[in-house]
Amino acid sequence: MRIDILTLLPKLLEGPFADSIMHRAQKAGLAEIHIHNIRDYSTANNKQADDYQFGGGAGMVMTIQPIADCIEKLKSERQYDEIIYLTPDGETLNQGLCNQWSMKENLLLLCGHYKGVDQRIRDKYITREVSIGDYVLSGGELAAAVIVDSVVRLIPGVLNDETSALSDSFQDHLLAPPVYTRPAEYDGMKIPDILLSGHFAKIEEWRFQESYQKTAQRRPDLLEKFNRKSDEQ
Ligand code: ADE
């Protein structure tokens, strides 16, 4: 998979993909991440990429020309499955979208800044507008990093043990069960006996019950989805 990220602040994206799973995925050739500085595409003498808002109002707006030229160049080189704009007024990211996008070839992510991009960029190029939650970040860069991380780890072969993505929270509308490692007793705190029983089916049943209870307590909205899906099967 190839992911192109368009940003005014490329430095913000240097760290998140340089280590651990994201780094391994790139080294293994399973994911290619390209970061483009929108300002480099500005034809203005001072490389300006933002301007005042028509109609007045506080805050600058990202101008059309550098973004359009960058997107047009990239689109002339390959076909994008989705061109995603990160914005707090987009649809909320969820595991289902991550699953879908992990099977795509080419994604383009556009990070908004200031008051956002000129609406005409959204109208002409954007196929999806996505928020990572109901709070406002200084820009779309951290949201883009969240999307890349949550999508790339789902690409087959990226995780060592592929089943570990299947048992993530949300993958089946249930939150993940508790996990324990050695020692089996620490400062008087013991792990549940069942985990030492060696009885795999019973352990799986225990994990399911824990997941179910946690989801019922913390996210009854998810449990509704889980129950609906179970009824359908
Ligand atoms: N840009 C600013 N806030 C954001 C959010 N919550 N999600 C995506 N992009 C954003």
PDB file of N, CA and C in Angstrom, residues 88-169:
ATOM      1  N   PRO A  88     -12.298  18.107  11.820  1.00  0.00           N
ATOM      2  CA  PRO A  88     -13.188  17.747  12.927  1.00  0.00           C
ATOM      3  C   PRO A  88     -14.658  17.625  12.502  1.00  0.00           C
ATOM      4  N   ASP A  89     -15.033  18.195  11.330  1.00  0.00           N
ATOM      5  CA  ASP A  89     -16.441  18.054  10.912  1.00  0.00           C
ATOM      6  C   ASP A  89     -16.670  16.865   9.975  1.00  0.00           C
ATOM      7  N   GLY A  90     -15.703  15.940   9.913  1.00  0.00           N
ATOM      8  CA  GLY A  90     -15.877  14.749   9.074  1.00  0.00           C
ATOM      9  C   GLY A  90     -16.577  13.619   9.815  1.00  0.00           C
ATOM     10  N   GLU A  91     -16.787  12.485   9.130  1.00  0.00           N
ATOM     11  CA  GLU A  91     -17.362  11.307   9.794  1.00  0.00           C
ATOM     12  C   GLU A  91     -16.314  10.744  10.759  1.00  0.00           C
ATOM     13  N   THR A  92     -16.756  10.166  11.854  1.00  0.00           N
ATOM     14  CA  THR A  92     -15.806   9.710  12.869  1.00  0.00           C
ATOM     15  C   THR A  92     -15.139   8.406  12.448  1.00  0.00           C
ATOM     16  N   LEU A  93     -13.824   8.366  12.586  1.00  0.00           N
ATOM     17  CA  LEU A  93     -13.050   7.159  12.250  1.00  0.00           C
ATOM     18  C   LEU A  93     -13.502   5.989  13.119  1.00  0.00           C
ATOM     19  N   ASN A  94     -13.560   4.806  12.530  1.00  0.00           N
ATOM     20  CA  ASN A  94     -13.840   3.606  13.325  1.00  0.00           C
ATOM     21  C   ASN A  94     -13.095   2.421  12.722  1.00  0.00           C
ATOM     22  N   GLN A  95     -13.129   1.304  13.429  1.00  0.00           N
ATOM     23  CA  GLN A  95     -12.342   0.139  13.008  1.00  0.00           C
ATOM     24  C   GLN A  95     -12.803  -0.394  11.647  1.00  0.00           C
ATOM     25  N   GLY A  96     -14.093  -0.249  11.368  1.00  0.00           N
ATOM     26  CA  GLY A  96     -14.619  -0.713  10.080  1.00  0.00           C
ATOM     27  C   GLY A  96     -13.953   0.027   8.922  1.00  0.00           C
ATOM     28  N   LEU A  97     -13.812   1.347   9.045  1.00  0.00           N
ATOM     29  CA  LEU A  97     -13.146   2.125   7.987  1.00  0.00           C
ATOM     30  C   LEU A  97     -11.681   1.696   7.873  1.00  0.00           C
ATOM     31  N   CYS A  98     -11.029   1.488   9.019  1.00  0.00           N
ATOM     32  CA  CYS A  98      -9.612   1.058   8.991  1.00  0.00           C
ATOM     33  C   CYS A  98      -9.485  -0.282   8.264  1.00  0.00           C
ATOM     34  N   ASN A  99     -10.387  -1.199   8.567  1.00  0.00           N
ATOM     35  CA  ASN A  99     -10.357  -2.505   7.886  1.00  0.00           C
ATOM     36  C   ASN A  99     -10.485  -2.331   6.378  1.00  0.00           C
ATOM     37  N   GLN A 100     -11.461  -1.527   5.954  1.00  0.00           N
ATOM     38  CA  GLN A 100     -11.678  -1.288   4.515  1.00  0.00           C
ATOM     39  C   GLN A 100     -10.429  -0.709   3.865  1.00  0.00           C
ATOM     40  N   TRP A 101      -9.868   0.313   4.489  1.00  0.00           N
ATOM     41  CA  TRP A 101      -8.732   1.005   3.867  1.00  0.00           C
ATOM     42  C   TRP A 101      -7.474   0.150   3.875  1.00  0.00           C
ATOM     43  N   SER A 102      -7.364  -0.797   4.810  1.00  0.00           N
ATOM     44  CA  SER A 102      -6.155  -1.635   4.846  1.00  0.00           C
ATOM     45  C   SER A 102      -6.061  -2.534   3.611  1.00  0.00           C
ATOM     46  N   MET A 103      -7.166  -2.643   2.871  1.00  0.00           N
ATOM     47  CA  MET A 103      -7.142  -3.483   1.666  1.00  0.00           C
ATOM     48  C   MET A 103      -6.956  -2.661   0.391  1.00  0.00           C
ATOM     49  N   LYS A 104      -6.722  -1.365   0.534  1.00  0.00           N
ATOM     50  CA  LYS A 104      -6.579  -0.488  -0.636  1.00  0.00           C
ATOM     51  C   LYS A 104      -5.118  -0.407  -1.084  1.00  0.00           C
ATOM     52  N   GLU A 105      -4.961   0.085  -2.333  1.00  0.00           N
ATOM     53  CA  GLU A 105      -3.604   0.231  -2.897  1.00  0.00           C
ATOM     54  C   GLU A 105      -3.011   1.601  -2.616  1.00  0.00           C
ATOM     55  N   ASN A 106      -3.811   2.643  -2.850  1.00  0.00           N
ATOM     56  CA  ASN A 106      -3.296   4.015  -2.762  1.00  0.00           C
ATOM     57  C   ASN A 106      -4.256   4.911  -2.005  1.00  0.00           C
ATOM     58  N   LEU A 107      -3.759   5.508  -0.929  1.00  0.00           N
ATOM     59  CA  LEU A 107      -4.566   6.466  -0.167  1.00  0.00           C
ATOM     60  C   LEU A 107      -3.849   7.807  -0.168  1.00  0.00           C
ATOM     61  N   LEU A 108      -4.619   8.873  -0.231  1.00  0.00           N
ATOM     62  CA  LEU A 108      -4.041  10.214  -0.125  1.00  0.00           C
ATOM     63  C   LEU A 108      -4.723  10.899   1.062  1.00  0.00           C
ATOM     64  N   LEU A 109      -3.930  11.447   1.968  1.00  0.00           N
ATOM     65  CA  LEU A 109      -4.470  12.130   3.144  1.00  0.00           C
ATOM     66  C   LEU A 109      -4.095  13.607   3.080  1.00  0.00           C
ATOM     67  N   LEU A 110      -5.078  14.473   3.240  1.00  0.00           N
ATOM     68  CA  LEU A 110      -4.828  15.913   3.242  1.00  0.00           C
ATOM     69  C   LEU A 110      -5.068  16.454   4.651  1.00  0.00           C
ATOM     70  N   CYS A 111      -4.022  17.065   5.212  1.00  0.00           N
ATOM     71  CA  CYS A 111      -4.140  17.604   6.569  1.00  0.00           C
ATOM     72  C   CYS A 111      -4.576  19.055   6.514  1.00  0.00           C
ATOM     73  N   GLY A 112      -5.611  19.392   7.223  1.00  0.00           N
ATOM     74  CA  GLY A 112      -6.071  20.778   7.295  1.00  0.00           C
ATOM     75  C   GLY A 112      -5.296  21.530   8.363  1.00  0.00           C
ATOM     76  N   HIS A 113      -5.236  22.848   8.219  1.00  0.00           N
ATOM     77  CA  HIS A 113      -4.621  23.694   9.243  1.00  0.00           C
ATOM     78  C   HIS A 113      -5.375  24.994   9.324  1.00  0.00           C
ATOM     79  N   TYR A 114      -5.115  25.781  10.323  1.00  0.00           N
ATOM     80  CA  TYR A 114      -5.812  27.057  10.520  1.00  0.00           C
ATOM     81  C   TYR A 114      -7.319  26.795  10.498  1.00  0.00           C
ATOM     82  N   LYS A 115      -8.029  27.565   9.660  1.00  0.00           N
ATOM     83  CA  LYS A 115      -9.491  27.376   9.561  1.00  0.00           C
ATOM     84  C   LYS A 115      -9.841  26.227   8.605  1.00  0.00           C
ATOM     85  N   GLY A 116      -8.831  25.621   7.992  1.00  0.00           N
ATOM     86  CA  GLY A 116      -9.104  24.536   7.050  1.00  0.00           C
ATOM     87  C   GLY A 116      -8.792  24.947   5.624  1.00  0.00           C
ATOM     88  N   VAL A 117      -9.206  24.103   4.675  1.00  0.00           N
ATOM     89  CA  VAL A 117      -8.903  24.365   3.258  1.00  0.00           C
ATOM     90  C   VAL A 117     -10.099  25.039   2.583  1.00  0.00           C
ATOM     91  N   ASP A 118      -9.822  25.738   1.515  1.00  0.00           N
ATOM     92  CA  ASP A 118     -10.875  26.341   0.695  1.00  0.00           C
ATOM     93  C   ASP A 118     -11.876  25.241   0.314  1.00  0.00           C
ATOM     94  N   GLN A 119     -13.148  25.539   0.473  1.00  0.00           N
ATOM     95  CA  GLN A 119     -14.202  24.536   0.239  1.00  0.00           C
ATOM     96  C   GLN A 119     -14.105  23.897  -1.149  1.00  0.00           C
ATOM     97  N   ARG A 120     -13.590  24.670  -2.130  1.00  0.00           N
ATOM     98  CA  ARG A 120     -13.555  24.145  -3.506  1.00  0.00           C
ATOM     99  C   ARG A 120     -12.593  22.964  -3.642  1.00  0.00           C
ATOM    100  N   ILE A 121     -11.574  22.898  -2.776  1.00  0.00           N
ATOM    101  CA  ILE A 121     -10.695  21.703  -2.757  1.00  0.00           C
ATOM    102  C   ILE A 121     -11.519  20.512  -2.292  1.00  0.00           C
ATOM    103  N   ARG A 122     -12.308  20.726  -1.261  1.00  0.00           N
ATOM    104  CA  ARG A 122     -13.136  19.627  -0.734  1.00  0.00           C
ATOM    105  C   ARG A 122     -14.118  19.166  -1.805  1.00  0.00           C
ATOM    106  N   ASP A 123     -14.749  20.124  -2.473  1.00  0.00           N
ATOM    107  CA  ASP A 123     -15.766  19.770  -3.480  1.00  0.00           C
ATOM    108  C   ASP A 123     -15.153  19.002  -4.648  1.00  0.00           C
ATOM    109  N   LYS A 124     -13.956  19.411  -5.063  1.00  0.00           N
ATOM    110  CA  LYS A 124     -13.395  18.833  -6.295  1.00  0.00           C
ATOM    111  C   LYS A 124     -12.665  17.507  -6.074  1.00  0.00           C
ATOM    112  N   TYR A 125     -11.906  17.417  -4.968  1.00  0.00           N
ATOM    113  CA  TYR A 125     -10.996  16.263  -4.864  1.00  0.00           C
ATOM    114  C   TYR A 125     -11.323  15.251  -3.774  1.00  0.00           C
ATOM    115  N   ILE A 126     -11.941  15.704  -2.702  1.00  0.00           N
ATOM    116  CA  ILE A 126     -12.020  14.849  -1.520  1.00  0.00           C
ATOM    117  C   ILE A 126     -13.133  13.802  -1.660  1.00  0.00           C
ATOM    118  N   THR A 127     -12.771  12.533  -1.379  1.00  0.00           N
ATOM    119  CA  THR A 127     -13.784  11.468  -1.456  1.00  0.00           C
ATOM    120  C   THR A 127     -14.298  11.094  -0.072  1.00  0.00           C
ATOM    121  N   ARG A 128     -13.557  11.461   0.981  1.00  0.00           N
ATOM    122  CA  ARG A 128     -13.950  11.124   2.352  1.00  0.00           C
ATOM    123  C   ARG A 128     -13.492  12.223   3.286  1.00  0.00           C
ATOM    124  N   GLU A 129     -14.312  12.640   4.214  1.00  0.00           N
ATOM    125  CA  GLU A 129     -13.891  13.621   5.219  1.00  0.00           C
ATOM    126  C   GLU A 129     -13.970  12.932   6.563  1.00  0.00           C
ATOM    127  N   VAL A 130     -12.838  12.919   7.285  1.00  0.00           N
ATOM    128  CA  VAL A 130     -12.759  12.064   8.468  1.00  0.00           C
ATOM    129  C   VAL A 130     -12.253  12.842   9.687  1.00  0.00           C
ATOM    130  N   SER A 131     -12.913  12.598  10.821  1.00  0.00           N
ATOM    131  CA  SER A 131     -12.497  13.145  12.105  1.00  0.00           C
ATOM    132  C   SER A 131     -12.039  11.973  12.968  1.00  0.00           C
ATOM    133  N   ILE A 132     -11.071  12.211  13.853  1.00  0.00           N
ATOM    134  CA  ILE A 132     -10.692  11.116  14.763  1.00  0.00           C
ATOM    135  C   ILE A 132     -11.383  11.255  16.112  1.00  0.00           C
ATOM    136  N   GLY A 133     -12.310  12.183  16.248  1.00  0.00           N
ATOM    137  CA  GLY A 133     -13.051  12.284  17.500  1.00  0.00           C
ATOM    138  C   GLY A 133     -13.578  13.689  17.711  1.00  0.00           C
ATOM    139  N   ASP A 134     -14.471  13.829  18.651  1.00  0.00           N
ATOM    140  CA  ASP A 134     -15.129  15.112  18.880  1.00  0.00           C
ATOM    141  C   ASP A 134     -14.295  16.039  19.755  1.00  0.00           C
ATOM    142  N   TYR A 135     -13.178  16.457  19.229  1.00  0.00           N
ATOM    143  CA  TYR A 135     -12.313  17.444  19.868  1.00  0.00           C
ATOM    144  C   TYR A 135     -11.513  18.064  18.739  1.00  0.00           C
ATOM    145  N   VAL A 136     -10.958  19.242  18.974  1.00  0.00           N
ATOM    146  CA  VAL A 136     -10.287  19.940  17.877  1.00  0.00           C
ATOM    147  C   VAL A 136      -8.776  19.953  18.103  1.00  0.00           C
ATOM    148  N   LEU A 137      -8.051  19.440  17.124  1.00  0.00           N
ATOM    149  CA  LEU A 137      -6.581  19.449  17.141  1.00  0.00           C
ATOM    150  C   LEU A 137      -6.099  20.728  16.451  1.00  0.00           C
ATOM    151  N   SER A 138      -4.819  21.017  16.595  1.00  0.00           N
ATOM    152  CA  SER A 138      -4.272  22.207  15.926  1.00  0.00           C
ATOM    153  C   SER A 138      -4.209  22.017  14.422  1.00  0.00           C
ATOM    154  N   GLY A 139      -4.197  20.776  13.995  1.00  0.00           N
ATOM    155  CA  GLY A 139      -4.146  20.499  12.561  1.00  0.00           C
ATOM    156  C   GLY A 139      -4.427  19.033  12.325  1.00  0.00           C
ATOM    157  N   GLY A 140      -4.462  18.633  11.062  1.00  0.00           N
ATOM    158  CA  GLY A 140      -4.813  17.252  10.735  1.00  0.00           C
ATOM    159  C   GLY A 140      -3.667  16.260  10.842  1.00  0.00           C
ATOM    160  N   GLU A 141      -2.449  16.736  11.146  1.00  0.00           N
ATOM    161  CA  GLU A 141      -1.281  15.839  11.095  1.00  0.00           C
ATOM    162  C   GLU A 141      -1.385  14.677  12.084  1.00  0.00           C
ATOM    163  N   LEU A 142      -1.742  14.978  13.321  1.00  0.00           N
ATOM    164  CA  LEU A 142      -1.823  13.888  14.305  1.00  0.00           C
ATOM    165  C   LEU A 142      -2.957  12.935  13.935  1.00  0.00           C
ATOM    166  N   ALA A 143      -4.020  13.480  13.360  1.00  0.00           N
ATOM    167  CA  ALA A 143      -5.125  12.623  12.903  1.00  0.00           C
ATOM    168  C   ALA A 143      -4.659  11.723  11.759  1.00  0.00           C
ATOM    169  N   ALA A 144      -3.841  12.288  10.854  1.00  0.00           N
ATOM    170  CA  ALA A 144      -3.314  11.478   9.747  1.00  0.00           C
ATOM    171  C   ALA A 144      -2.437  10.355  10.294  1.00  0.00           C
ATOM    172  N   ALA A 145      -1.631  10.678  11.310  1.00  0.00           N
ATOM    173  CA  ALA A 145      -0.763   9.651  11.907  1.00  0.00           C
ATOM    174  C   ALA A 145      -1.612   8.544  12.529  1.00  0.00           C
ATOM    175  N   VAL A 146      -2.714   8.920  13.147  1.00  0.00           N
ATOM    176  CA  VAL A 146      -3.611   7.919  13.747  1.00  0.00           C
ATOM    177  C   VAL A 146      -4.181   7.006  12.659  1.00  0.00           C
ATOM    178  N   ILE A 147      -4.606   7.600  11.554  1.00  0.00           N
ATOM    179  CA  ILE A 147      -5.175   6.789  10.469  1.00  0.00           C
ATOM    180  C   ILE A 147      -4.117   5.841   9.905  1.00  0.00           C
ATOM    181  N   VAL A 148      -2.939   6.372   9.619  1.00  0.00           N
ATOM    182  CA  VAL A 148      -1.891   5.529   9.027  1.00  0.00           C
ATOM    183  C   VAL A 148      -1.579   4.360   9.966  1.00  0.00           C
ATOM    184  N   ASP A 149      -1.404   4.652  11.237  1.00  0.00           N
ATOM    185  CA  ASP A 149      -1.057   3.597  12.191  1.00  0.00           C
ATOM    186  C   ASP A 149      -2.158   2.540  12.259  1.00  0.00           C
ATOM    187  N   SER A 150      -3.398   2.996  12.372  1.00  0.00           N
ATOM    188  CA  SER A 150      -4.485   2.029  12.558  1.00  0.00           C
ATOM    189  C   SER A 150      -4.780   1.237  11.284  1.00  0.00           C
ATOM    190  N   VAL A 151      -4.434   1.795  10.123  1.00  0.00           N
ATOM    191  CA  VAL A 151      -4.666   1.086   8.857  1.00  0.00           C
ATOM    192  C   VAL A 151      -3.496   0.152   8.542  1.00  0.00           C
ATOM    193  N   VAL A 152      -2.272   0.674   8.655  1.00  0.00           N
ATOM    194  CA  VAL A 152      -1.094  -0.103   8.227  1.00  0.00           C
ATOM    195  C   VAL A 152      -0.949  -1.378   9.062  1.00  0.00           C
ATOM    196  N   ARG A 153      -1.249  -1.309  10.360  1.00  0.00           N
ATOM    197  CA  ARG A 153      -1.077  -2.503  11.195  1.00  0.00           C
ATOM    198  C   ARG A 153      -2.027  -3.637  10.792  1.00  0.00           C
ATOM    199  N   LEU A 154      -3.067  -3.278   9.995  1.00  0.00           N
ATOM    200  CA  LEU A 154      -4.020  -4.303   9.550  1.00  0.00           C
ATOM    201  C   LEU A 154      -3.632  -4.934   8.216  1.00  0.00           C
ATOM    202  N   ILE A 155      -2.626  -4.371   7.534  1.00  0.00           N
ATOM    203  CA  ILE A 155      -2.208  -4.951   6.253  1.00  0.00           C
ATOM    204  C   ILE A 155      -1.643  -6.350   6.529  1.00  0.00           C
ATOM    205  N   PRO A 156      -2.138  -7.359   5.804  1.00  0.00           N
ATOM    206  CA  PRO A 156      -1.646  -8.712   6.059  1.00  0.00           C
ATOM    207  C   PRO A 156      -0.119  -8.783   6.015  1.00  0.00           C
ATOM    208  N   GLY A 157       0.460  -9.393   7.034  1.00  0.00           N
ATOM    209  CA  GLY A 157       1.910  -9.551   7.087  1.00  0.00           C
ATOM    210  C   GLY A 157       2.590  -8.498   7.946  1.00  0.00           C
ATOM    211  N   VAL A 158       1.884  -7.426   8.303  1.00  0.00           N
ATOM    212  CA  VAL A 158       2.542  -6.365   9.084  1.00  0.00           C
ATOM    213  C   VAL A 158       2.735  -6.804  10.533  1.00  0.00           C
ATOM    214  N   LEU A 159       1.712  -7.374  11.134  1.00  0.00           N
ATOM    215  CA  LEU A 159       1.880  -7.861  12.507  1.00  0.00           C
ATOM    216  C   LEU A 159       2.490  -9.253  12.468  1.00  0.00           C
ATOM    217  N   ASN A 160       3.362  -9.546  13.420  1.00  0.00           N
ATOM    218  CA  ASN A 160       4.007 -10.862  13.443  1.00  0.00           C
ATOM    219  C   ASN A 160       2.973 -11.962  13.513  1.00  0.00           C
ATOM    220  N   ASP A 161       2.042 -11.772  14.468  1.00  0.00           N
ATOM    221  CA  ASP A 161       1.030 -12.786  14.703  1.00  0.00           C
ATOM    222  C   ASP A 161      -0.280 -12.196  14.202  1.00  0.00           C
ATOM    223  N   GLU A 162      -0.682 -12.620  12.992  1.00  0.00           N
ATOM    224  CA  GLU A 162      -1.822 -11.968  12.362  1.00  0.00           C
ATOM    225  C   GLU A 162      -3.085 -12.031  13.194  1.00  0.00           C
ATOM    226  N   THR A 163      -3.184 -13.086  14.011  1.00  0.00           N
ATOM    227  CA  THR A 163      -4.419 -13.204  14.793  1.00  0.00           C
ATOM    228  C   THR A 163      -4.514 -12.105  15.840  1.00  0.00           C
ATOM    229  N   SER A 164      -3.381 -11.438  16.152  1.00  0.00           N
ATOM    230  CA  SER A 164      -3.456 -10.444  17.215  1.00  0.00           C
ATOM    231  C   SER A 164      -4.274  -9.230  16.796  1.00  0.00           C
ATOM    232  N   ALA A 165      -4.333  -8.951  15.481  1.00  0.00           N
ATOM    233  CA  ALA A 165      -5.202  -7.849  15.045  1.00  0.00           C
ATOM    234  C   ALA A 165      -6.666  -8.275  15.151  1.00  0.00           C
ATOM    235  N   LEU A 166      -6.914  -9.561  14.951  1.00  0.00           N
ATOM    236  CA  LEU A 166      -8.298 -10.036  15.015  1.00  0.00           C
ATOM    237  C   LEU A 166      -8.863  -9.942  16.421  1.00  0.00           C
ATOM    238  N   SER A 167      -7.978 -10.016  17.434  1.00  0.00           N
ATOM    239  CA  SER A 167      -8.479  -9.964  18.805  1.00  0.00           C
ATOM    240  C   SER A 167      -8.419  -8.551  19.396  1.00  0.00           C
ATOM    241  N   ASP A 168      -8.141  -7.544  18.549  1.00  0.00           N
ATOM    242  CA  ASP A 168      -8.159  -6.158  19.040  1.00  0.00           C
ATOM    243  C   ASP A 168      -9.558  -5.764  19.501  1.00  0.00           C
ATOM    244  N   SER A 169      -9.587  -4.752  20.369  1.00  0.00           N
ATOM    245  CA  SER A 169     -10.874  -4.125  20.676  1.00  0.00           C
ATOM    246  C   SER A 169     -11.498  -3.622  19.377  1.00  0.00           C
TER     247      SER A 169
END
